Amino acid sequence: MAQRGFFITLEGGEGSGKSTQVPVVADFFRQRGYDVVCTREPGGTKLAEQIRSVLLTKDPDEDLCDKSELLLMYAARAQLVETLIKPSLAQGKVVISDRFDLSTLAYQGAGRGIPLAEIAALRQVAIGDFAPDLTLLLDVPVEVGMARMRARGKADRIEQAGTAFFERIRTGFREYALSHPDEVALIDGTQELAQVSAAVTQVLTERLGAQL
Ligand code: Z5A
């Protein structure tokens, strides 16, 4: 029987350390013989990266309205799922995405206040019932993440929003994780880097080890 692929996503607020953990997840699967494709959202394909640039670049002459932001997130996601993720999974590869649909619930839903029913309707159009096999949510208090991002330098358009926006996002992420424990593993991102990586590896082993 052909090897099945896996779709793993990393989620979290600004500076949560999710991008830092992508190589840890990739190594976990490579050591078990899988071909791994790493991608990110919004973006990951040529056209989706163009959409990312519209989403993250602040235009001095015109604000992107919340509904356009939501629609563009799903336009980028539909493109990524159809042209990269599904074909890779069909070849038995592991796809690891730095952010995916849970970010939309957190940022556009909890953050911007767009009703979850409207988001669900758009998700159905864009990607149907397609979903990750497992999501790793890196959780850090907003002030910890912001301090890390300040150390990194310039903020993008979305990162320029205020602290209250990011508190709502963190709450949105956490509430979803706590109410969907089978889909999302909540990981304490405030630990030392090596400890976070160990926690990531432990979750993958416990949740997927028997299937690999
Ligand atoms: N967005 C959205 O609104 N709706 C959606 O549906 C989607 C996205 C998909 C793009 O995100 C923006 O799009 C994002 C959400 C929105 N905007 N905001 N705001 P992105 O993923 O490209 O960018 P980001 O969220 O700003 O994340 P990032 O830059 O990739 O950072 P990170 O992944 O959270 O953290 P990191 O890069 O791994 O680490 C940040 C720093 O902390 C770095 O210097 C590390 O060395 C350090 N670090 C990492 N781990 C540790 C530990 N454990 N201890 C100490 N220091 C650490």
mmCIF file with all atom_site columns, C-alpha atoms in Angstrom, residues 1-207:
data_model
loop_
_atom_site.group_PDB
_atom_site.id
_atom_site.type_symbol
_atom_site.label_atom_id
_atom_site.label_alt_id
_atom_site.label_comp_id
_atom_site.label_asym_id
_atom_site.label_entity_id
_atom_site.label_seq_id
_atom_site.pdbx_PDB_ins_code
_atom_site.Cartn_x
_atom_site.Cartn_y
_atom_site.Cartn_z
_atom_site.occupancy
_atom_site.B_iso_or_equiv
_atom_site.pdbx_formal_charge
_atom_site.auth_seq_id
_atom_site.auth_comp_id
_atom_site.auth_asym_id
_atom_site.auth_atom_id
_atom_site.pdbx_PDB_model_num
ATOM 1   C CA . MET A 1 1   ? 0.000   0.000  0.000  1.00 0.00 ? 1   MET A CA 1
ATOM 2   C CA . ALA A 1 2   ? 1.264   3.502  -0.851 1.00 0.00 ? 2   ALA A CA 1
ATOM 3   C CA . GLN A 1 3   ? 2.521   5.619  2.066  1.00 0.00 ? 3   GLN A CA 1
ATOM 4   C CA . ARG A 1 4   ? -0.034  8.223  3.151  1.00 0.00 ? 4   ARG A CA 1
ATOM 5   C CA . GLY A 1 5   ? 0.912   11.862 3.509  1.00 0.00 ? 5   GLY A CA 1
ATOM 6   C CA . PHE A 1 6   ? 0.361   14.072 6.536  1.00 0.00 ? 6   PHE A CA 1
ATOM 7   C CA . PHE A 1 7   ? -0.577  17.737 6.770  1.00 0.00 ? 7   PHE A CA 1
ATOM 8   C CA . ILE A 1 8   ? 0.809   19.472 9.855  1.00 0.00 ? 8   ILE A CA 1
ATOM 9   C CA . THR A 1 9   ? 0.279   23.141 10.693 1.00 0.00 ? 9   THR A CA 1
ATOM 10  C CA . LEU A 1 10  ? 1.970   25.459 13.175 1.00 0.00 ? 10  LEU A CA 1
ATOM 11  C CA . GLU A 1 11  ? -0.024  28.316 14.623 1.00 0.00 ? 11  GLU A CA 1
ATOM 12  C CA . GLY A 1 12  ? 0.434   31.068 17.158 1.00 0.00 ? 12  GLY A CA 1
ATOM 13  C CA . GLY A 1 13  ? 0.556   34.810 17.694 1.00 0.00 ? 13  GLY A CA 1
ATOM 14  C CA . GLU A 1 14  ? 3.407   37.128 16.802 1.00 0.00 ? 14  GLU A CA 1
ATOM 15  C CA . GLY A 1 15  ? 6.758   35.946 18.097 1.00 0.00 ? 15  GLY A CA 1
ATOM 16  C CA . SER A 1 16  ? 5.326   32.687 19.415 1.00 0.00 ? 16  SER A CA 1
ATOM 17  C CA . GLY A 1 17  ? 8.218   30.770 17.840 1.00 0.00 ? 17  GLY A CA 1
ATOM 18  C CA . LYS A 1 18  ? 6.186   28.742 15.329 1.00 0.00 ? 18  LYS A CA 1
ATOM 19  C CA . SER A 1 19  ? 8.497   29.487 12.371 1.00 0.00 ? 19  SER A CA 1
ATOM 20  C CA . THR A 1 20  ? 11.489  28.425 14.496 1.00 0.00 ? 20  THR A CA 1
ATOM 21  C CA . GLN A 1 21  ? 9.831   25.033 15.082 1.00 0.00 ? 21  GLN A CA 1
ATOM 22  C CA . VAL A 1 22  ? 9.120   24.281 11.384 1.00 0.00 ? 22  VAL A CA 1
ATOM 23  C CA . PRO A 1 23  ? 12.567  22.620 10.877 1.00 0.00 ? 23  PRO A CA 1
ATOM 24  C CA . VAL A 1 24  ? 12.034  20.538 14.035 1.00 0.00 ? 24  VAL A CA 1
ATOM 25  C CA . VAL A 1 25  ? 8.795   19.129 12.616 1.00 0.00 ? 25  VAL A CA 1
ATOM 26  C CA . ALA A 1 26  ? 10.461  18.601 9.219  1.00 0.00 ? 26  ALA A CA 1
ATOM 27  C CA . ASP A 1 27  ? 13.369  16.682 10.802 1.00 0.00 ? 27  ASP A CA 1
ATOM 28  C CA . PHE A 1 28  ? 10.936  14.487 12.747 1.00 0.00 ? 28  PHE A CA 1
ATOM 29  C CA . PHE A 1 29  ? 9.343   13.248 9.516  1.00 0.00 ? 29  PHE A CA 1
ATOM 30  C CA . ARG A 1 30  ? 12.546  13.128 7.428  1.00 0.00 ? 30  ARG A CA 1
ATOM 31  C CA . GLN A 1 31  ? 14.130  10.863 10.050 1.00 0.00 ? 31  GLN A CA 1
ATOM 32  C CA . ARG A 1 32  ? 11.188  8.530  9.481  1.00 0.00 ? 32  ARG A CA 1
ATOM 33  C CA . GLY A 1 33  ? 11.719  8.422  5.726  1.00 0.00 ? 33  GLY A CA 1
ATOM 34  C CA . TYR A 1 34  ? 9.213   10.992 4.498  1.00 0.00 ? 34  TYR A CA 1
ATOM 35  C CA . ASP A 1 35  ? 9.642   13.618 1.791  1.00 0.00 ? 35  ASP A CA 1
ATOM 36  C CA . VAL A 1 36  ? 8.739   16.919 3.408  1.00 0.00 ? 36  VAL A CA 1
ATOM 37  C CA . VAL A 1 37  ? 7.349   20.110 1.855  1.00 0.00 ? 37  VAL A CA 1
ATOM 38  C CA . CYS A 1 38  ? 7.462   23.260 4.002  1.00 0.00 ? 38  CYS A CA 1
ATOM 39  C CA . THR A 1 39  ? 5.187   26.143 3.156  1.00 0.00 ? 39  THR A CA 1
ATOM 40  C CA . ARG A 1 40  ? 3.564   29.169 4.753  1.00 0.00 ? 40  ARG A CA 1
ATOM 41  C CA . GLU A 1 41  ? 0.366   31.168 4.814  1.00 0.00 ? 41  GLU A CA 1
ATOM 42  C CA . PRO A 1 42  ? -0.580  33.500 3.387  1.00 0.00 ? 42  PRO A CA 1
ATOM 43  C CA . GLY A 1 43  ? 1.686   32.520 0.488  1.00 0.00 ? 43  GLY A CA 1
ATOM 44  C CA . GLY A 1 44  ? 3.537   29.386 -0.512 1.00 0.00 ? 44  GLY A CA 1
ATOM 45  C CA . THR A 1 45  ? 2.978   29.554 -4.289 1.00 0.00 ? 45  THR A CA 1
ATOM 46  C CA . LYS A 1 46  ? 3.943   32.264 -6.776 1.00 0.00 ? 46  LYS A CA 1
ATOM 47  C CA . LEU A 1 47  ? 0.435   33.713 -6.968 1.00 0.00 ? 47  LEU A CA 1
ATOM 48  C CA . ALA A 1 48  ? -0.324  33.240 -3.273 1.00 0.00 ? 48  ALA A CA 1
ATOM 49  C CA . GLU A 1 49  ? 2.911   35.101 -2.429 1.00 0.00 ? 49  GLU A CA 1
ATOM 50  C CA . GLN A 1 50  ? 1.644   38.017 -4.550 1.00 0.00 ? 50  GLN A CA 1
ATOM 51  C CA . ILE A 1 51  ? -1.554  37.997 -2.480 1.00 0.00 ? 51  ILE A CA 1
ATOM 52  C CA . ARG A 1 52  ? 0.618   37.906 0.688  1.00 0.00 ? 52  ARG A CA 1
ATOM 53  C CA . SER A 1 53  ? 2.354   41.038 -0.436 1.00 0.00 ? 53  SER A CA 1
ATOM 54  C CA . VAL A 1 54  ? -1.004  42.864 -0.836 1.00 0.00 ? 54  VAL A CA 1
ATOM 55  C CA . LEU A 1 55  ? -2.070  41.611 2.601  1.00 0.00 ? 55  LEU A CA 1
ATOM 56  C CA . LEU A 1 56  ? 1.052   42.560 4.535  1.00 0.00 ? 56  LEU A CA 1
ATOM 57  C CA . THR A 1 57  ? 2.149   45.794 2.838  1.00 0.00 ? 57  THR A CA 1
ATOM 58  C CA . LYS A 1 58  ? 0.518   48.950 4.157  1.00 0.00 ? 58  LYS A CA 1
ATOM 59  C CA . ASP A 1 59  ? -0.607  51.192 1.302  1.00 0.00 ? 59  ASP A CA 1
ATOM 60  C CA . PRO A 1 60  ? -0.265  54.853 2.312  1.00 0.00 ? 60  PRO A CA 1
ATOM 61  C CA . ASP A 1 61  ? -3.231  55.823 0.099  1.00 0.00 ? 61  ASP A CA 1
ATOM 62  C CA . GLU A 1 62  ? -5.816  53.148 0.867  1.00 0.00 ? 62  GLU A CA 1
ATOM 63  C CA . ASP A 1 63  ? -6.646  50.876 3.808  1.00 0.00 ? 63  ASP A CA 1
ATOM 64  C CA . LEU A 1 64  ? -7.437  47.243 3.087  1.00 0.00 ? 64  LEU A CA 1
ATOM 65  C CA . CYS A 1 65  ? -10.912 46.713 4.578  1.00 0.00 ? 65  CYS A CA 1
ATOM 66  C CA . ASP A 1 66  ? -11.521 43.734 6.869  1.00 0.00 ? 66  ASP A CA 1
ATOM 67  C CA . LYS A 1 67  ? -13.673 41.842 4.366  1.00 0.00 ? 67  LYS A CA 1
ATOM 68  C CA . SER A 1 68  ? -11.101 42.230 1.594  1.00 0.00 ? 68  SER A CA 1
ATOM 69  C CA . GLU A 1 69  ? -8.464  40.953 4.018  1.00 0.00 ? 69  GLU A CA 1
ATOM 70  C CA . LEU A 1 70  ? -10.606 37.890 4.754  1.00 0.00 ? 70  LEU A CA 1
ATOM 71  C CA . LEU A 1 71  ? -11.348 37.203 1.079  1.00 0.00 ? 71  LEU A CA 1
ATOM 72  C CA . LEU A 1 72  ? -7.688  37.522 0.133  1.00 0.00 ? 72  LEU A CA 1
ATOM 73  C CA . MET A 1 73  ? -6.679  35.100 2.909  1.00 0.00 ? 73  MET A CA 1
ATOM 74  C CA . TYR A 1 74  ? -9.059  32.533 1.434  1.00 0.00 ? 74  TYR A CA 1
ATOM 75  C CA . ALA A 1 75  ? -7.999  33.266 -2.148 1.00 0.00 ? 75  ALA A CA 1
ATOM 76  C CA . ALA A 1 76  ? -4.396  32.551 -1.149 1.00 0.00 ? 76  ALA A CA 1
ATOM 77  C CA . ARG A 1 77  ? -5.458  29.432 0.797  1.00 0.00 ? 77  ARG A CA 1
ATOM 78  C CA . ALA A 1 78  ? -7.513  27.979 -2.049 1.00 0.00 ? 78  ALA A CA 1
ATOM 79  C CA . GLN A 1 79  ? -4.545  28.426 -4.402 1.00 0.00 ? 79  GLN A CA 1
ATOM 80  C CA . LEU A 1 80  ? -2.110  26.824 -1.953 1.00 0.00 ? 80  LEU A CA 1
ATOM 81  C CA . VAL A 1 81  ? -4.349  23.869 -1.144 1.00 0.00 ? 81  VAL A CA 1
ATOM 82  C CA . GLU A 1 82  ? -5.198  23.070 -4.765 1.00 0.00 ? 82  GLU A CA 1
ATOM 83  C CA . THR A 1 83  ? -1.781  23.569 -6.355 1.00 0.00 ? 83  THR A CA 1
ATOM 84  C CA . LEU A 1 84  ? 0.662   22.507 -3.636 1.00 0.00 ? 84  LEU A CA 1
ATOM 85  C CA . ILE A 1 85  ? -0.804  20.837 -0.571 1.00 0.00 ? 85  ILE A CA 1
ATOM 86  C CA . LYS A 1 86  ? -3.235  18.314 -2.075 1.00 0.00 ? 86  LYS A CA 1
ATOM 87  C CA . PRO A 1 87  ? -0.862  17.196 -4.872 1.00 0.00 ? 87  PRO A CA 1
ATOM 88  C CA . SER A 1 88  ? 1.968   16.732 -2.332 1.00 0.00 ? 88  SER A CA 1
ATOM 89  C CA . LEU A 1 89  ? -0.219  14.700 0.024  1.00 0.00 ? 89  LEU A CA 1
ATOM 90  C CA . ALA A 1 90  ? -1.348  12.558 -2.913 1.00 0.00 ? 90  ALA A CA 1
ATOM 91  C CA . GLN A 1 91  ? 2.335   11.677 -3.462 1.00 0.00 ? 91  GLN A CA 1
ATOM 92  C CA . GLY A 1 92  ? 2.671   10.519 0.162  1.00 0.00 ? 92  GLY A CA 1
ATOM 93  C CA . LYS A 1 93  ? 4.622   13.613 1.251  1.00 0.00 ? 93  LYS A CA 1
ATOM 94  C CA . VAL A 1 94  ? 4.371   15.464 4.541  1.00 0.00 ? 94  VAL A CA 1
ATOM 95  C CA . VAL A 1 95  ? 3.308   19.097 4.180  1.00 0.00 ? 95  VAL A CA 1
ATOM 96  C CA . ILE A 1 96  ? 4.155   21.490 7.012  1.00 0.00 ? 96  ILE A CA 1
ATOM 97  C CA . SER A 1 97  ? 2.541   24.909 6.911  1.00 0.00 ? 97  SER A CA 1
ATOM 98  C CA . ASP A 1 98  ? 3.585   27.914 8.974  1.00 0.00 ? 98  ASP A CA 1
ATOM 99  C CA . ARG A 1 99  ? 0.005   29.100 9.683  1.00 0.00 ? 99  ARG A CA 1
ATOM 100 C CA . PHE A 1 100 ? -3.231  27.869 8.078  1.00 0.00 ? 100 PHE A CA 1
ATOM 101 C CA . ASP A 1 101 ? -6.973  28.196 8.626  1.00 0.00 ? 101 ASP A CA 1
ATOM 102 C CA . LEU A 1 102 ? -6.878  28.533 12.431 1.00 0.00 ? 102 LEU A CA 1
ATOM 103 C CA . SER A 1 103 ? -5.086  31.874 11.913 1.00 0.00 ? 103 SER A CA 1
ATOM 104 C CA . THR A 1 104 ? -8.175  33.135 10.079 1.00 0.00 ? 104 THR A CA 1
ATOM 105 C CA . LEU A 1 105 ? -10.429 32.211 13.001 1.00 0.00 ? 105 LEU A CA 1
ATOM 106 C CA . ALA A 1 106 ? -8.033  33.963 15.377 1.00 0.00 ? 106 ALA A CA 1
ATOM 107 C CA . TYR A 1 107 ? -7.064  37.083 13.371 1.00 0.00 ? 107 TYR A CA 1
ATOM 108 C CA . GLN A 1 108 ? -10.101 37.815 11.203 1.00 0.00 ? 108 GLN A CA 1
ATOM 109 C CA . GLY A 1 109 ? -12.632 36.199 13.592 1.00 0.00 ? 109 GLY A CA 1
ATOM 110 C CA . ALA A 1 110 ? -11.534 36.937 17.158 1.00 0.00 ? 110 ALA A CA 1
ATOM 111 C CA . GLY A 1 111 ? -9.237  39.821 16.173 1.00 0.00 ? 111 GLY A CA 1
ATOM 112 C CA . ARG A 1 112 ? -11.252 41.756 13.577 1.00 0.00 ? 112 ARG A CA 1
ATOM 113 C CA . GLY A 1 113 ? -14.659 40.592 14.837 1.00 0.00 ? 113 GLY A CA 1
ATOM 114 C CA . ILE A 1 114 ? -15.935 39.002 11.627 1.00 0.00 ? 114 ILE A CA 1
ATOM 115 C CA . PRO A 1 115 ? -18.720 36.525 12.576 1.00 0.00 ? 115 PRO A CA 1
ATOM 116 C CA . LEU A 1 116 ? -17.529 32.918 12.616 1.00 0.00 ? 116 LEU A CA 1
ATOM 117 C CA . ALA A 1 117 ? -20.527 31.830 10.514 1.00 0.00 ? 117 ALA A CA 1
ATOM 118 C CA . GLU A 1 118 ? -19.369 34.150 7.691  1.00 0.00 ? 118 GLU A CA 1
ATOM 119 C CA . ILE A 1 119 ? -15.843 32.747 7.934  1.00 0.00 ? 119 ILE A CA 1
ATOM 120 C CA . ALA A 1 120 ? -17.192 29.190 7.877  1.00 0.00 ? 120 ALA A CA 1
ATOM 121 C CA . ALA A 1 121 ? -19.193 29.924 4.726  1.00 0.00 ? 121 ALA A CA 1
ATOM 122 C CA . LEU A 1 122 ? -16.127 31.274 2.929  1.00 0.00 ? 122 LEU A CA 1
ATOM 123 C CA . ARG A 1 123 ? -13.974 28.366 4.124  1.00 0.00 ? 123 ARG A CA 1
ATOM 124 C CA . GLN A 1 124 ? -16.479 25.975 2.598  1.00 0.00 ? 124 GLN A CA 1
ATOM 125 C CA . VAL A 1 125 ? -16.186 27.735 -0.769 1.00 0.00 ? 125 VAL A CA 1
ATOM 126 C CA . ALA A 1 126 ? -12.380 27.964 -0.646 1.00 0.00 ? 126 ALA A CA 1
ATOM 127 C CA . ILE A 1 127 ? -11.269 24.612 0.765  1.00 0.00 ? 127 ILE A CA 1
ATOM 128 C CA . GLY A 1 128 ? -14.408 22.636 1.669  1.00 0.00 ? 128 GLY A CA 1
ATOM 129 C CA . ASP A 1 129 ? -13.769 20.217 4.535  1.00 0.00 ? 129 ASP A CA 1
ATOM 130 C CA . PHE A 1 130 ? -10.014 20.020 3.928  1.00 0.00 ? 130 PHE A CA 1
ATOM 131 C CA . ALA A 1 131 ? -8.175  20.275 7.286  1.00 0.00 ? 131 ALA A CA 1
ATOM 132 C CA . PRO A 1 132 ? -4.782  19.484 8.870  1.00 0.00 ? 132 PRO A CA 1
ATOM 133 C CA . ASP A 1 133 ? -4.039  16.096 10.418 1.00 0.00 ? 133 ASP A CA 1
ATOM 134 C CA . LEU A 1 134 ? -2.598  17.963 13.399 1.00 0.00 ? 134 LEU A CA 1
ATOM 135 C CA . THR A 1 135 ? -2.078  21.571 14.450 1.00 0.00 ? 135 THR A CA 1
ATOM 136 C CA . LEU A 1 136 ? 0.618   22.651 16.907 1.00 0.00 ? 136 LEU A CA 1
ATOM 137 C CA . LEU A 1 137 ? -0.345  25.879 18.659 1.00 0.00 ? 137 LEU A CA 1
ATOM 138 C CA . LEU A 1 138 ? 2.625   27.727 20.175 1.00 0.00 ? 138 LEU A CA 1
ATOM 139 C CA . ASP A 1 139 ? 1.239   29.874 22.969 1.00 0.00 ? 139 ASP A CA 1
ATOM 140 C CA . VAL A 1 140 ? 3.013   32.863 24.523 1.00 0.00 ? 140 VAL A CA 1
ATOM 141 C CA . PRO A 1 141 ? 1.610   35.916 26.351 1.00 0.00 ? 141 PRO A CA 1
ATOM 142 C CA . VAL A 1 142 ? 1.222   38.879 23.978 1.00 0.00 ? 142 VAL A CA 1
ATOM 143 C CA . GLU A 1 143 ? 3.932   40.923 25.705 1.00 0.00 ? 143 GLU A CA 1
ATOM 144 C CA . VAL A 1 144 ? 6.463   38.070 25.336 1.00 0.00 ? 144 VAL A CA 1
ATOM 145 C CA . GLY A 1 145 ? 5.753   37.710 21.620 1.00 0.00 ? 145 GLY A CA 1
ATOM 146 C CA . MET A 1 146 ? 5.855   41.462 21.046 1.00 0.00 ? 146 MET A CA 1
ATOM 147 C CA . ALA A 1 147 ? 9.204   41.798 22.815 1.00 0.00 ? 147 ALA A CA 1
ATOM 148 C CA . ARG A 1 148 ? 10.616  39.089 20.518 1.00 0.00 ? 148 ARG A CA 1
ATOM 149 C CA . MET A 1 149 ? 9.203   40.839 17.429 1.00 0.00 ? 149 MET A CA 1
ATOM 150 C CA . ARG A 1 150 ? 10.514  44.254 18.527 1.00 0.00 ? 150 ARG A CA 1
ATOM 151 C CA . ALA A 1 151 ? 13.952  42.710 18.746 1.00 0.00 ? 151 ALA A CA 1
ATOM 152 C CA . ARG A 1 152 ? 13.450  41.540 15.133 1.00 0.00 ? 152 ARG A CA 1
ATOM 153 C CA . GLY A 1 153 ? 12.688  45.039 13.730 1.00 0.00 ? 153 GLY A CA 1
ATOM 154 C CA . LYS A 1 154 ? 10.040  46.518 11.444 1.00 0.00 ? 154 LYS A CA 1
ATOM 155 C CA . ALA A 1 155 ? 6.373   45.487 11.816 1.00 0.00 ? 155 ALA A CA 1
ATOM 156 C CA . ASP A 1 156 ? 4.177   44.533 8.817  1.00 0.00 ? 156 ASP A CA 1
ATOM 157 C CA . ARG A 1 157 ? 0.672   45.995 8.228  1.00 0.00 ? 157 ARG A CA 1
ATOM 158 C CA . ILE A 1 158 ? -1.116  43.532 10.506 1.00 0.00 ? 158 ILE A CA 1
ATOM 159 C CA . GLU A 1 159 ? 1.567   43.671 13.192 1.00 0.00 ? 159 GLU A CA 1
ATOM 160 C CA . GLN A 1 160 ? 0.976   47.420 13.503 1.00 0.00 ? 160 GLN A CA 1
ATOM 161 C CA . ALA A 1 161 ? -2.413  46.804 15.231 1.00 0.00 ? 161 ALA A CA 1
ATOM 162 C CA . GLY A 1 162 ? -2.664  47.441 19.005 1.00 0.00 ? 162 GLY A CA 1
ATOM 163 C CA . THR A 1 163 ? -2.200  45.161 22.018 1.00 0.00 ? 163 THR A CA 1
ATOM 164 C CA . ALA A 1 164 ? -5.975  44.596 22.523 1.00 0.00 ? 164 ALA A CA 1
ATOM 165 C CA . PHE A 1 165 ? -6.180  43.130 18.999 1.00 0.00 ? 165 PHE A CA 1
ATOM 166 C CA . PHE A 1 166 ? -3.426  40.632 19.805 1.00 0.00 ? 166 PHE A CA 1
ATOM 167 C CA . GLU A 1 167 ? -5.000  39.736 23.177 1.00 0.00 ? 167 GLU A CA 1
ATOM 168 C CA . ARG A 1 168 ? -8.241  38.832 21.345 1.00 0.00 ? 168 ARG A CA 1
ATOM 169 C CA . ILE A 1 169 ? -6.231  36.745 18.886 1.00 0.00 ? 169 ILE A CA 1
ATOM 170 C CA . ARG A 1 170 ? -4.486  34.839 21.662 1.00 0.00 ? 170 ARG A CA 1
ATOM 171 C CA . THR A 1 171 ? -7.833  34.175 23.345 1.00 0.00 ? 171 THR A CA 1
ATOM 172 C CA . GLY A 1 172 ? -9.289  33.000 20.023 1.00 0.00 ? 172 GLY A CA 1
ATOM 173 C CA . PHE A 1 173 ? -6.411  30.577 19.448 1.00 0.00 ? 173 PHE A CA 1
ATOM 174 C CA . ARG A 1 174 ? -6.537  29.214 22.999 1.00 0.00 ? 174 ARG A CA 1
ATOM 175 C CA . GLU A 1 175 ? -10.306 28.799 23.097 1.00 0.00 ? 175 GLU A CA 1
ATOM 176 C CA . TYR A 1 176 ? -10.259 26.850 19.839 1.00 0.00 ? 176 TYR A CA 1
ATOM 177 C CA . ALA A 1 177 ? -7.401  24.632 21.049 1.00 0.00 ? 177 ALA A CA 1
ATOM 178 C CA . LEU A 1 178 ? -9.030  23.919 24.397 1.00 0.00 ? 178 LEU A CA 1
ATOM 179 C CA . SER A 1 179 ? -12.360 23.034 22.755 1.00 0.00 ? 179 SER A CA 1
ATOM 180 C CA . HIS A 1 180 ? -10.755 20.903 19.992 1.00 0.00 ? 180 HIS A CA 1
ATOM 181 C CA . PRO A 1 181 ? -7.995  18.956 21.801 1.00 0.00 ? 181 PRO A CA 1
ATOM 182 C CA . ASP A 1 182 ? -7.945  16.185 19.184 1.00 0.00 ? 182 ASP A CA 1
ATOM 183 C CA . GLU A 1 183 ? -7.167  18.673 16.387 1.00 0.00 ? 183 GLU A CA 1
ATOM 184 C CA . VAL A 1 184 ? -4.848  21.088 18.181 1.00 0.00 ? 184 VAL A CA 1
ATOM 185 C CA . ALA A 1 185 ? -1.956  20.462 20.587 1.00 0.00 ? 185 ALA A CA 1
ATOM 186 C CA . LEU A 1 186 ? -1.317  23.473 22.823 1.00 0.00 ? 186 LEU A CA 1
ATOM 187 C CA . ILE A 1 187 ? 2.402   23.987 23.521 1.00 0.00 ? 187 ILE A CA 1
ATOM 188 C CA . ASP A 1 188 ? 3.901   26.459 26.010 1.00 0.00 ? 188 ASP A CA 1
ATOM 189 C CA . GLY A 1 189 ? 6.080   28.669 23.792 1.00 0.00 ? 189 GLY A CA 1
ATOM 190 C CA . THR A 1 190 ? 7.613   30.588 26.703 1.00 0.00 ? 190 THR A CA 1
ATOM 191 C CA . GLN A 1 191 ? 10.001  27.731 27.511 1.00 0.00 ? 191 GLN A CA 1
ATOM 192 C CA . GLU A 1 192 ? 13.653  27.704 26.434 1.00 0.00 ? 192 GLU A CA 1
ATOM 193 C CA . LEU A 1 193 ? 14.033  26.924 22.740 1.00 0.00 ? 193 LEU A CA 1
ATOM 194 C CA . ALA A 1 194 ? 15.330  23.388 23.354 1.00 0.00 ? 194 ALA A CA 1
ATOM 195 C CA . GLN A 1 195 ? 12.382  22.620 25.647 1.00 0.00 ? 195 GLN A CA 1
ATOM 196 C CA . VAL A 1 196 ? 9.851   23.879 23.090 1.00 0.00 ? 196 VAL A CA 1
ATOM 197 C CA . SER A 1 197 ? 11.484  21.689 20.420 1.00 0.00 ? 197 SER A CA 1
ATOM 198 C CA . ALA A 1 198 ? 11.362  18.689 22.789 1.00 0.00 ? 198 ALA A CA 1
ATOM 199 C CA . ALA A 1 199 ? 7.663   19.343 23.464 1.00 0.00 ? 199 ALA A CA 1
ATOM 200 C CA . VAL A 1 200 ? 6.971   19.522 19.718 1.00 0.00 ? 200 VAL A CA 1
ATOM 201 C CA . THR A 1 201 ? 8.740   16.210 19.118 1.00 0.00 ? 201 THR A CA 1
ATOM 202 C CA . GLN A 1 202 ? 6.916   14.597 22.043 1.00 0.00 ? 202 GLN A CA 1
ATOM 203 C CA . VAL A 1 203 ? 3.500   15.683 20.717 1.00 0.00 ? 203 VAL A CA 1
ATOM 204 C CA . LEU A 1 204 ? 4.294   14.341 17.233 1.00 0.00 ? 204 LEU A CA 1
ATOM 205 C CA . THR A 1 205 ? 5.477   11.039 18.693 1.00 0.00 ? 205 THR A CA 1
ATOM 206 C CA . GLU A 1 206 ? 2.442   10.623 20.950 1.00 0.00 ? 206 GLU A CA 1
ATOM 207 C CA . ARG A 1 207 ? -0.158  11.677 18.391 1.00 0.00 ? 207 ARG A CA 1
#
